[in-house]
PDB file of C-alpha atoms in Angstrom:
ATOM      1  CA  MET A   1     116.989 145.628  95.585  1.00  0.00           C
ATOM      2  CA  THR A   2     116.900 148.475  98.092  1.00  0.00           C
ATOM      3  CA  LYS A   3     117.627 147.998 101.777  1.00  0.00           C
ATOM      4  CA  SER A   4     114.090 149.041 102.676  1.00  0.00           C
ATOM      5  CA  GLU A   5     112.744 146.300 100.399  1.00  0.00           C
ATOM      6  CA  ILE A   6     115.045 143.732 102.018  1.00  0.00           C
ATOM      7  CA  ILE A   7     113.704 144.745 105.435  1.00  0.00           C
ATOM      8  CA  ARG A   8     110.104 144.596 104.197  1.00  0.00           C
ATOM      9  CA  GLN A   9     110.522 141.113 102.747  1.00  0.00           C
ATOM     10  CA  ALA A  10     112.390 139.920 105.840  1.00  0.00           C
ATOM     11  CA  LYS A  11     109.481 140.969 108.054  1.00  0.00           C
ATOM     12  CA  HIS A  12     107.076 139.189 105.696  1.00  0.00           C
ATOM     13  CA  TYR A  13     108.899 135.849 105.583  1.00  0.00           C
ATOM     14  CA  PHE A  14     110.389 135.806 109.067  1.00  0.00           C
ATOM     15  CA  GLY A  15     107.569 137.273 111.131  1.00  0.00           C
ATOM     16  CA  LYS A  16     105.535 135.643 113.871  1.00  0.00           C
ATOM     17  CA  ASP A  17     103.152 134.308 111.218  1.00  0.00           C
ATOM     18  CA  ARG A  18     105.048 131.285 109.883  1.00  0.00           C
ATOM     19  CA  ARG A  19     102.734 130.655 106.941  1.00  0.00           C
ATOM     20  CA  PRO A  20     104.868 132.527 104.353  1.00  0.00           C
ATOM     21  CA  ILE A  21     108.028 130.615 105.259  1.00  0.00           C
ATOM     22  CA  LYS A  22     106.109 127.341 105.479  1.00  0.00           C
ATOM     23  CA  GLU A  23     104.669 127.828 102.002  1.00  0.00           C
ATOM     24  CA  LEU A  24     108.116 128.623 100.616  1.00  0.00           C
ATOM     25  CA  VAL A  25     109.893 125.650 102.203  1.00  0.00           C
ATOM     26  CA  LEU A  26     107.172 123.209 101.129  1.00  0.00           C
ATOM     27  CA  SER A  27     107.759 124.304  97.522  1.00  0.00           C
ATOM     28  CA  TYR A  28     111.363 123.034  97.627  1.00  0.00           C
ATOM     29  CA  GLU A  29     112.219 119.769  95.844  1.00  0.00           C
ATOM     30  CA  PHE A  30     115.520 118.819  97.539  1.00  0.00           C
ATOM     31  CA  LYS A  31     117.018 116.964  94.586  1.00  0.00           C
ATOM     32  CA  GLY A  32     120.466 118.513  94.886  1.00  0.00           C
ATOM     33  CA  LYS A  33     120.069 120.655  91.775  1.00  0.00           C
ATOM     34  CA  ASN A  34     120.817 123.956  93.502  1.00  0.00           C
ATOM     35  CA  TYR A  35     123.844 122.518  95.302  1.00  0.00           C
ATOM     36  CA  ARG A  36     125.307 121.187  92.058  1.00  0.00           C
ATOM     37  CA  GLN A  37     124.688 124.538  90.375  1.00  0.00           C
ATOM     38  CA  TRP A  38     126.451 126.475  93.149  1.00  0.00           C
ATOM     39  CA  LYS A  39     129.366 124.014  93.121  1.00  0.00           C
ATOM     40  CA  LYS A  40     129.744 124.254  89.369  1.00  0.00           C
ATOM     41  CA  GLU A  41     129.590 128.047  89.289  1.00  0.00           C
ATOM     42  CA  ILE A  42     131.952 128.701  92.208  1.00  0.00           C
ATOM     43  CA  SER A  43     134.480 126.156  90.938  1.00  0.00           C
ATOM     44  CA  SER A  44     134.406 127.744  87.473  1.00  0.00           C
ATOM     45  CA  ILE A  45     135.228 131.174  88.908  1.00  0.00           C
ATOM     46  CA  VAL A  46     138.038 130.292  91.325  1.00  0.00           C
ATOM     47  CA  SER A  47     140.252 127.216  91.585  1.00  0.00           C
ATOM     48  CA  ASN A  48     140.487 127.470  95.376  1.00  0.00           C
ATOM     49  CA  PRO A  49     139.039 124.576  97.419  1.00  0.00           C
ATOM     50  CA  ASN A  50     135.469 125.310  98.516  1.00  0.00           C
ATOM     51  CA  GLU A  51     132.708 123.775 100.592  1.00  0.00           C
ATOM     52  CA  ILE A  52     129.013 124.532 100.111  1.00  0.00           C
ATOM     53  CA  LYS A  53     126.233 123.844 102.610  1.00  0.00           C
ATOM     54  CA  PHE A  54     122.494 124.501 102.743  1.00  0.00           C
ATOM     55  CA  LYS A  55     121.629 125.204 106.360  1.00  0.00           C
ATOM     56  CA  LEU A  56     118.074 123.866 106.635  1.00  0.00           C
ATOM     57  CA  PHE A  57     117.903 121.083 109.237  1.00  0.00           C
ATOM     58  CA  ASP A  58     118.333 117.569 107.803  1.00  0.00           C
ATOM     59  CA  ASP A  59     115.253 116.206 109.570  1.00  0.00           C
ATOM     60  CA  VAL A  60     113.109 118.987 108.064  1.00  0.00           C
ATOM     61  CA  ILE A  61     114.337 118.031 104.600  1.00  0.00           C
ATOM     62  CA  LEU A  62     113.614 114.339 105.210  1.00  0.00           C
ATOM     63  CA  TRP A  63     110.117 115.010 106.547  1.00  0.00           C
ATOM     64  CA  ILE A  64     109.294 117.020 103.433  1.00  0.00           C
ATOM     65  CA  LYS A  65     110.787 114.413 101.087  1.00  0.00           C
ATOM     66  CA  TYR A  66     108.756 111.649 102.747  1.00  0.00           C
ATOM     67  CA  ASN A  67     105.510 113.647 102.970  1.00  0.00           C
ATOM     68  CA  GLN A  68     105.656 114.013 106.740  1.00  0.00           C
ATOM     69  CA  ALA A  69     105.566 117.804 106.917  1.00  0.00           C
ATOM     70  CA  ASP A  70     103.093 117.614 109.797  1.00  0.00           C
ATOM     71  CA  GLN A  71     106.078 116.582 111.954  1.00  0.00           C
ATOM     72  CA  ILE A  72     107.818 119.930 111.421  1.00  0.00           C
ATOM     73  CA  ASP A  73     107.995 122.593 114.111  1.00  0.00           C
ATOM     74  CA  TRP A  74     108.002 125.686 111.918  1.00  0.00           C
ATOM     75  CA  ASN A  75     109.649 127.690 114.668  1.00  0.00           C
ATOM     76  CA  TRP A  76     112.696 125.380 114.583  1.00  0.00           C
ATOM     77  CA  ILE A  77     113.786 124.586 111.028  1.00  0.00           C
ATOM     78  CA  GLY A  78     117.382 125.771 110.670  1.00  0.00           C
ATOM     79  CA  ASP A  79     118.566 128.446 108.248  1.00  0.00           C
ATOM     80  CA  LEU A  80     117.267 129.163 104.773  1.00  0.00           C
ATOM     81  CA  SER A  81     120.672 130.125 103.459  1.00  0.00           C
ATOM     82  CA  TRP A  82     123.820 128.838 101.814  1.00  0.00           C
ATOM     83  CA  THR A  83     127.254 129.048 103.387  1.00  0.00           C
ATOM     84  CA  ILE A  84     130.158 128.818 100.980  1.00  0.00           C
ATOM     85  CA  ASP A  85     133.642 128.417 102.457  1.00  0.00           C
ATOM     86  CA  ILE A  86     136.514 129.304 100.117  1.00  0.00           C
ATOM     87  CA  LEU A  87     140.143 128.667 101.070  1.00  0.00           C
ATOM     88  CA  LEU A  88     142.270 131.735 100.367  1.00  0.00           C
ATOM     89  CA  ASN A  89     145.683 130.069 100.815  1.00  0.00           C
ATOM     90  CA  GLN A  90     147.436 129.411  97.523  1.00  0.00           C
ATOM     91  CA  GLY A  91     148.766 126.025  96.406  1.00  0.00           C
ATOM     92  CA  ILE A  92     146.288 123.845  98.352  1.00  0.00           C
ATOM     93  CA  ASP A  93     144.179 121.477  96.267  1.00  0.00           C
ATOM     94  CA  LYS A  94     141.480 120.375  98.744  1.00  0.00           C
ATOM     95  CA  GLY A  95     139.808 121.302 102.019  1.00  0.00           C
ATOM     96  CA  PHE A  96     140.899 118.335 104.194  1.00  0.00           C
ATOM     97  CA  ASP A  97     137.579 118.400 106.149  1.00  0.00           C
ATOM     98  CA  TRP A  98     138.195 122.081 106.973  1.00  0.00           C
ATOM     99  CA  ASP A  99     139.737 121.253 110.344  1.00  0.00           C
ATOM    100  CA  LYS A 100     143.249 120.910 111.815  1.00  0.00           C
ATOM    101  CA  LYS A 101     144.391 118.855 108.823  1.00  0.00           C
ATOM    102  CA  LEU A 102     143.748 121.843 106.590  1.00  0.00           C
ATOM    103  CA  ALA A 103     145.423 124.267 109.005  1.00  0.00           C
ATOM    104  CA  LEU A 104     148.531 122.074 109.220  1.00  0.00           C
ATOM    105  CA  LYS A 105     148.602 121.733 105.433  1.00  0.00           C
ATOM    106  CA  CYS A 106     148.612 125.552 105.308  1.00  0.00           C
ATOM    107  CA  ASN A 107     151.694 125.738 107.574  1.00  0.00           C
ATOM    108  CA  GLY A 108     149.533 126.057 110.671  1.00  0.00           C
ATOM    109  CA  THR A 109     147.059 128.720 109.548  1.00  0.00           C
ATOM    110  CA  ALA A 110     144.253 128.476 106.995  1.00  0.00           C
ATOM    111  CA  ARG A 111     142.778 131.726 105.646  1.00  0.00           C
ATOM    112  CA  ILE A 112     139.114 131.344 104.773  1.00  0.00           C
ATOM    113  CA  MET A 113     136.355 133.437 103.237  1.00  0.00           C
ATOM    114  CA  THR A 114     132.789 132.457 104.088  1.00  0.00           C
ATOM    115  CA  LEU A 115     129.954 133.666 101.879  1.00  0.00           C
ATOM    116  CA  PHE A 116     126.484 133.835 103.397  1.00  0.00           C
ATOM    117  CA  VAL A 117     123.765 133.791 100.735  1.00  0.00           C
ATOM    118  CA  SER A 118     120.074 134.042 101.578  1.00  0.00           C
ATOM    119  CA  ASP A 119     117.846 131.544  99.773  1.00  0.00           C
ATOM    120  CA  VAL A 120     114.774 133.687 100.468  1.00  0.00           C
ATOM    121  CA  ILE A 121     115.789 137.254  99.653  1.00  0.00           C
ATOM    122  CA  PRO A 122     118.445 137.939  96.961  1.00  0.00           C
ATOM    123  CA  CYS A 123     121.278 139.240  99.121  1.00  0.00           C
ATOM    124  CA  TYR A 124     124.629 138.121 100.502  1.00  0.00           C
ATOM    125  CA  THR A 125     127.437 139.063 102.854  1.00  0.00           C
ATOM    126  CA  PHE A 126     130.864 137.603 103.618  1.00  0.00           C
ATOM    127  CA  ASP A 127     133.353 137.106 106.428  1.00  0.00           C
ATOM    128  CA  CYS A 128     137.116 136.548 106.192  1.00  0.00           C
ATOM    129  CA  TYR A 129     138.875 134.815 109.057  1.00  0.00           C
ATOM    130  CA  TYR A 130     141.839 132.614 109.863  1.00  0.00           C
ATOM    131  CA  MET A 131     141.937 129.194 111.525  1.00  0.00           C
ATOM    132  CA  THR A 132     145.139 128.210 113.313  1.00  0.00           C
ATOM    133  CA  TYR A 133     145.860 124.840 114.882  1.00  0.00           C
ATOM    134  CA  ASN A 134     148.595 124.732 117.519  1.00  0.00           C
ATOM    135  CA  LYS A 135     149.781 121.131 117.522  1.00  0.00           C
ATOM    136  CA  LYS A 136     151.941 121.496 120.628  1.00  0.00           C
ATOM    137  CA  GLY A 137     149.225 123.162 122.712  1.00  0.00           C
ATOM    138  CA  ASN A 138     146.462 121.082 121.096  1.00  0.00           C
ATOM    139  CA  TYR A 139     144.167 124.063 120.561  1.00  0.00           C
ATOM    140  CA  TYR A 140     142.499 126.019 117.759  1.00  0.00           C
ATOM    141  CA  GLU A 141     142.548 129.764 117.248  1.00  0.00           C
ATOM    142  CA  PHE A 142     140.069 131.672 115.091  1.00  0.00           C
ATOM    143  CA  GLY A 143     140.277 135.384 114.353  1.00  0.00           C
ATOM    144  CA  PRO A 144     139.317 138.029 111.792  1.00  0.00           C
ATOM    145  CA  ILE A 145     141.479 138.701 108.754  1.00  0.00           C
ATOM    146  CA  LEU A 146     142.060 142.441 108.949  1.00  0.00           C
ATOM    147  CA  LYS A 147     143.851 142.810 105.608  1.00  0.00           C
ATOM    148  CA  LEU A 148     143.631 140.716 102.452  1.00  0.00           C
ATOM    149  CA  THR A 149     146.633 140.044 100.230  1.00  0.00           C
ATOM    150  CA  GLY A 150     146.599 141.062  96.589  1.00  0.00           C
ATOM    151  CA  GLU A 151     145.732 137.524  95.463  1.00  0.00           C
ATOM    152  CA  GLU A 152     142.979 137.261  98.070  1.00  0.00           C
ATOM    153  CA  LYS A 153     141.452 140.533  96.868  1.00  0.00           C
ATOM    154  CA  LYS A 154     141.354 139.104  93.340  1.00  0.00           C
ATOM    155  CA  VAL A 155     139.426 136.063  94.599  1.00  0.00           C
ATOM    156  CA  LEU A 156     136.961 138.297  96.448  1.00  0.00           C
ATOM    157  CA  ASN A 157     136.474 140.559  93.415  1.00  0.00           C
ATOM    158  CA  LYS A 158     135.729 137.576  91.165  1.00  0.00           C
ATOM    159  CA  ILE A 159     133.191 136.208  93.633  1.00  0.00           C
ATOM    160  CA  GLU A 160     131.471 139.557  94.162  1.00  0.00           C
ATOM    161  CA  THR A 161     131.238 140.193  90.420  1.00  0.00           C
ATOM    162  CA  PHE A 162     129.638 136.785  89.962  1.00  0.00           C
ATOM    163  CA  LEU A 163     127.128 137.262  92.800  1.00  0.00           C
ATOM    164  CA  LYS A 164     126.078 140.692  91.548  1.00  0.00           C
ATOM    165  CA  GLN A 165     125.566 139.243  88.061  1.00  0.00           C
ATOM    166  CA  LYS A 166     123.196 136.751  89.692  1.00  0.00           C
ATOM    167  CA  GLY A 167     121.192 139.703  91.003  1.00  0.00           C
ATOM    168  CA  LEU A 168     122.310 139.435  94.626  1.00  0.00           C
ATOM    169  CA  GLU A 169     122.636 142.581  96.740  1.00  0.00           C
ATOM    170  CA  PHE A 170     125.585 142.944  99.126  1.00  0.00           C
ATOM    171  CA  VAL A 171     124.605 143.813 102.710  1.00  0.00           C
ATOM    172  CA  ASP A 172     127.243 144.888 105.210  1.00  0.00           C
ATOM    173  CA  LYS A 173     127.730 144.201 108.913  1.00  0.00           C
ATOM    174  CA  THR A 174     126.198 147.495 110.064  1.00  0.00           C
ATOM    175  CA  PHE A 175     123.000 146.779 108.143  1.00  0.00           C
ATOM    176  CA  THR A 176     122.663 143.117 109.079  1.00  0.00           C
ATOM    177  CA  GLU A 177     123.160 143.659 112.816  1.00  0.00           C
ATOM    178  CA  LYS A 178     119.992 145.770 113.043  1.00  0.00           C
ATOM    179  CA  LYS A 179     117.281 144.234 115.207  1.00  0.00           C
ATOM    180  CA  TYR A 180     113.522 144.370 114.622  1.00  0.00           C
ATOM    181  CA  LYS A 181     110.824 143.271 117.024  1.00  0.00           C
ATOM    182  CA  GLU A 182     108.912 141.804 114.065  1.00  0.00           C
ATOM    183  CA  LEU A 183     111.717 139.375 113.150  1.00  0.00           C
ATOM    184  CA  TYR A 184     111.738 135.825 114.528  1.00  0.00           C
ATOM    185  CA  SER A 185     114.287 133.022 114.182  1.00  0.00           C
ATOM    186  CA  ASP A 186     114.909 129.632 115.783  1.00  0.00           C
ATOM    187  CA  THR A 187     116.875 131.138 118.655  1.00  0.00           C
ATOM    188  CA  ASN A 188     114.825 134.344 118.815  1.00  0.00           C
ATOM    189  CA  SER A 189     111.370 132.920 119.473  1.00  0.00           C
ATOM    190  CA  ASP A 190     110.154 136.158 121.096  1.00  0.00           C
ATOM    191  CA  GLY A 191     111.175 138.379 118.195  1.00  0.00           C
ATOM    192  CA  ASN A 192     113.813 141.107 118.064  1.00  0.00           C
ATOM    193  CA  ALA A 193     116.108 139.044 115.835  1.00  0.00           C
ATOM    194  CA  THR A 194     118.745 140.709 113.673  1.00  0.00           C
ATOM    195  CA  LEU A 195     118.618 140.759 109.900  1.00  0.00           C
ATOM    196  CA  PHE A 196     121.683 138.505 109.938  1.00  0.00           C
ATOM    197  CA  ASP A 197     119.776 135.995 112.111  1.00  0.00           C
ATOM    198  CA  VAL A 198     116.927 135.626 109.633  1.00  0.00           C
ATOM    199  CA  LEU A 199     118.655 136.222 106.303  1.00  0.00           C
ATOM    200  CA  PHE A 200     121.663 134.009 106.948  1.00  0.00           C
ATOM    201  CA  THR A 201     122.024 132.198 110.287  1.00  0.00           C
ATOM    202  CA  ASP A 202     121.375 132.723 113.989  1.00  0.00           C
ATOM    203  CA  THR A 203     124.118 130.333 115.111  1.00  0.00           C
ATOM    204  CA  ASN A 204     127.150 132.005 113.499  1.00  0.00           C
ATOM    205  CA  TYR A 205     128.218 135.611 113.039  1.00  0.00           C
ATOM    206  CA  TYR A 206     131.048 137.707 111.685  1.00  0.00           C
ATOM    207  CA  THR A 207     134.416 136.919 113.244  1.00  0.00           C
ATOM    208  CA  THR A 208     135.104 140.021 115.332  1.00  0.00           C
ATOM    209  CA  GLU A 209     137.412 138.739 118.070  1.00  0.00           C
ATOM    210  CA  ILE A 210     140.158 136.174 118.513  1.00  0.00           C
ATOM    211  CA  LYS A 211     139.036 132.908 120.077  1.00  0.00           C
ATOM    212  CA  ARG A 212     141.156 129.996 121.275  1.00  0.00           C
ATOM    213  CA  PHE A 213     139.716 126.701 122.465  1.00  0.00           C
ATOM    214  CA  CYS A 214     140.963 123.217 123.246  1.00  0.00           C
ATOM    215  CA  GLU A 215     140.500 120.604 120.557  1.00  0.00           C
ATOM    216  CA  LYS A 216     138.873 118.032 122.836  1.00  0.00           C
ATOM    217  CA  GLU A 217     137.928 117.414 126.449  1.00  0.00           C
ATOM    218  CA  ILE A 218     140.704 117.311 129.033  1.00  0.00           C
ATOM    219  CA  ILE A 219     140.267 114.622 131.698  1.00  0.00           C
ATOM    220  CA  GLU A 220     141.304 115.989 135.091  1.00  0.00           C
ATOM    221  CA  LYS A 221     142.675 113.928 137.990  1.00  0.00           C
ATOM    222  CA  ASN A 222     139.261 113.777 139.684  1.00  0.00           C
ATOM    223  CA  GLY A 223     137.692 112.355 136.535  1.00  0.00           C
ATOM    224  CA  GLN A 224     135.894 115.532 135.493  1.00  0.00           C
ATOM    225  CA  GLN A 225     135.920 116.628 131.857  1.00  0.00           C
ATOM    226  CA  LEU A 226     137.201 120.135 131.102  1.00  0.00           C
ATOM    227  CA  ARG A 227     136.842 122.322 128.033  1.00  0.00           C
ATOM    228  CA  TRP A 228     138.144 125.887 127.844  1.00  0.00           C
ATOM    229  CA  SER A 229     137.817 128.888 125.560  1.00  0.00           C
ATOM    230  CA  GLU A 230     139.736 132.169 125.612  1.00  0.00           C
ATOM    231  CA  TYR A 231     138.773 135.428 123.921  1.00  0.00           C
ATOM    232  CA  TYR A 232     141.252 138.139 122.896  1.00  0.00           C
ATOM    233  CA  ASN A 233     140.947 141.575 121.330  1.00  0.00           C
ATOM    234  CA  SER A 234     142.633 142.407 118.026  1.00  0.00           C
ATOM    235  CA  ASN A 235     145.992 143.240 119.637  1.00  0.00           C
ATOM    236  CA  GLY A 236     146.155 139.876 121.405  1.00  0.00           C
ATOM    237  CA  THR A 237     145.161 140.995 124.908  1.00  0.00           C
ATOM    238  CA  LEU A 238     143.080 138.461 126.842  1.00  0.00           C
ATOM    239  CA  LYS A 239     139.479 139.602 127.422  1.00  0.00           C
ATOM    240  CA  ARG A 240     137.995 136.589 129.181  1.00  0.00           C
ATOM    241  CA  ARG A 241     138.355 132.852 129.703  1.00  0.00           C
ATOM    242  CA  GLU A 242     135.516 130.344 129.993  1.00  0.00           C
ATOM    243  CA  GLU A 243     135.897 126.921 131.576  1.00  0.00           C
ATOM    244  CA  PHE A 244     133.313 124.140 131.410  1.00  0.00           C
ATOM    245  CA  ARG A 245     133.566 121.158 133.737  1.00  0.00           C
ATOM    246  CA  TRP A 246     131.290 118.125 133.614  1.00  0.00           C
ATOM    247  CA  SER A 247     130.973 115.954 136.699  1.00  0.00           C
ATOM    248  CA  LYS A 248     130.435 112.206 136.549  1.00  0.00           C
ATOM    249  CA  SER A 249     126.778 112.860 137.416  1.00  0.00           C
ATOM    250  CA  GLY A 250     126.372 114.894 134.225  1.00  0.00           C
ATOM    251  CA  ASP A 251     126.173 118.305 135.915  1.00  0.00           C
ATOM    252  CA  CYS A 252     128.044 121.185 134.264  1.00  0.00           C
ATOM    253  CA  LEU A 253     129.919 124.034 135.944  1.00  0.00           C
ATOM    254  CA  LYS A 254     130.770 127.074 133.820  1.00  0.00           C
ATOM    255  CA  ILE A 255     133.206 129.639 135.233  1.00  0.00           C
ATOM    256  CA  VAL A 256     134.023 132.897 133.445  1.00  0.00           C
ATOM    257  CA  TYR A 257     137.233 134.778 134.293  1.00  0.00           C
ATOM    258  CA  ASP A 258     138.128 138.342 133.320  1.00  0.00           C
ATOM    259  CA  ASN A 259     141.496 139.458 131.952  1.00  0.00           C
ATOM    260  CA  LYS A 260     142.899 139.531 135.496  1.00  0.00           C
ATOM    261  CA  GLU A 261     141.889 135.889 136.058  1.00  0.00           C
ATOM    262  CA  GLN A 262     139.172 136.998 138.477  1.00  0.00           C
ATOM    263  CA  ILE A 263     135.888 135.070 138.473  1.00  0.00           C
ATOM    264  CA  VAL A 264     133.044 137.215 137.099  1.00  0.00           C
ATOM    265  CA  ASN A 265     130.326 134.659 136.313  1.00  0.00           C
ATOM    266  CA  ILE A 266     129.338 131.218 137.524  1.00  0.00           C
ATOM    267  CA  GLU A 267     126.685 129.022 135.945  1.00  0.00           C
ATOM    268  CA  VAL A 268     125.620 125.584 137.148  1.00  0.00           C
ATOM    269  CA  THR A 269     123.526 123.274 134.991  1.00  0.00           C
ATOM    270  CA  ARG A 270     122.038 120.381 136.937  1.00  0.00           C
ATOM    271  CA  LYS A 271     121.239 117.320 134.890  1.00  0.00           C
ATOM    272  CA  LYS A 272     118.405 116.570 137.294  1.00  0.00           C
ATOM    273  CA  ILE A 273     117.034 118.298 140.370  1.00  0.00           C
ATOM    274  CA  GLY A 274     113.764 117.109 141.866  1.00  0.00           C
ATOM    275  CA  ARG A 275     111.544 116.158 138.951  1.00  0.00           C
ATOM    276  CA  LYS A 276     113.108 118.612 136.542  1.00  0.00           C
ATOM    277  CA  LYS A 277     116.035 118.189 134.171  1.00  0.00           C
ATOM    278  CA  TRP A 278     118.706 120.549 132.863  1.00  0.00           C
ATOM    279  CA  GLN A 279     118.015 123.413 135.243  1.00  0.00           C
ATOM    280  CA  LYS A 280     120.404 126.393 135.130  1.00  0.00           C
ATOM    281  CA  PHE A 281     121.500 128.550 138.064  1.00  0.00           C
ATOM    282  CA  LYS A 282     123.533 131.701 137.381  1.00  0.00           C
ATOM    283  CA  LEU A 283     125.552 134.073 139.535  1.00  0.00           C
ATOM    284  CA  ASP A 284     126.861 137.375 138.166  1.00  0.00           C
ATOM    285  CA  ILE A 285     129.580 138.352 140.637  1.00  0.00           C
ATOM    286  CA  ILE A 286     129.823 142.031 139.654  1.00  0.00           C
ATOM    287  CA  GLU A 287     126.060 142.579 139.548  1.00  0.00           C
ATOM    288  CA  THR A 288     125.582 140.838 142.890  1.00  0.00           C
ATOM    289  CA  PHE A 289     128.331 142.985 144.411  1.00  0.00           C
ATOM    290  CA  LYS A 290     126.652 146.169 143.144  1.00  0.00           C
ATOM    291  CA  GLN A 291     123.319 145.112 144.625  1.00  0.00           C
ATOM    292  CA  ASN A 292     124.947 144.327 147.970  1.00  0.00           C
ATOM    293  CA  GLU A 293     126.620 147.749 147.992  1.00  0.00           C
ATOM    294  CA  LYS A 294     123.216 149.446 147.684  1.00  0.00           C
ATOM    295  CA  ARG A 295     121.864 147.753 150.801  1.00  0.00           C
TER     296      ARG A 295
END
């Protein structure tokens, strides 16, 4: 399949008119046959632990199974794609829930390949990343794998050969990040979604930077809950830090720091203000400063 044909079909199925995607989804049976087939085929190709998921929302599947399709919001259905996680570390016999247990079993760092396979248009892409769990600091770190080992390349080659034999076309990052005003997804309700958003998922993306984040909420002395995330470039230099604090009232304060620990963004989410709920108020420090300088 040519790239132009992939784009044409994407605009047909994932356009503002939801009838094509509705007709397709309503034709699904949801008996687990496709899952079992994927599991059987992947496991026959590589012995590495794997996890396979179909990304359509569970409630959408249940409504269709119980003849309640009129309950479905066809602008909010999840992803019509498969994600297949394959552990690249050698000598591990299972996925251990694909969390810190797996990372610790892999001496602190699990190396993972994720396949993204469209269930609508015959194409796929993949992402290779690592997941580290720091037990002492109680945080996770995710980052891109920049170079595969010889054994890992063999796993990738086997998988790609299999997918191409199934008639699936590989699409790369440059192609899938293209945006089109005619493309709509759950989180792009006004159009201008990327091909990756509609073909695979609009909630995940290729791992392009290093991210650290705390495993669970930290309770501060004043009773507030804190979660933090830090983002680094490929050489390990801090780019930004995000802190989220939840007050006892349910309000949320988000503060973004730059690599010099200077505040650059503030966002307040009020659980309730007046008669409205979950209202957001944002302040971009740099942009506000620039506007003040022009006065």
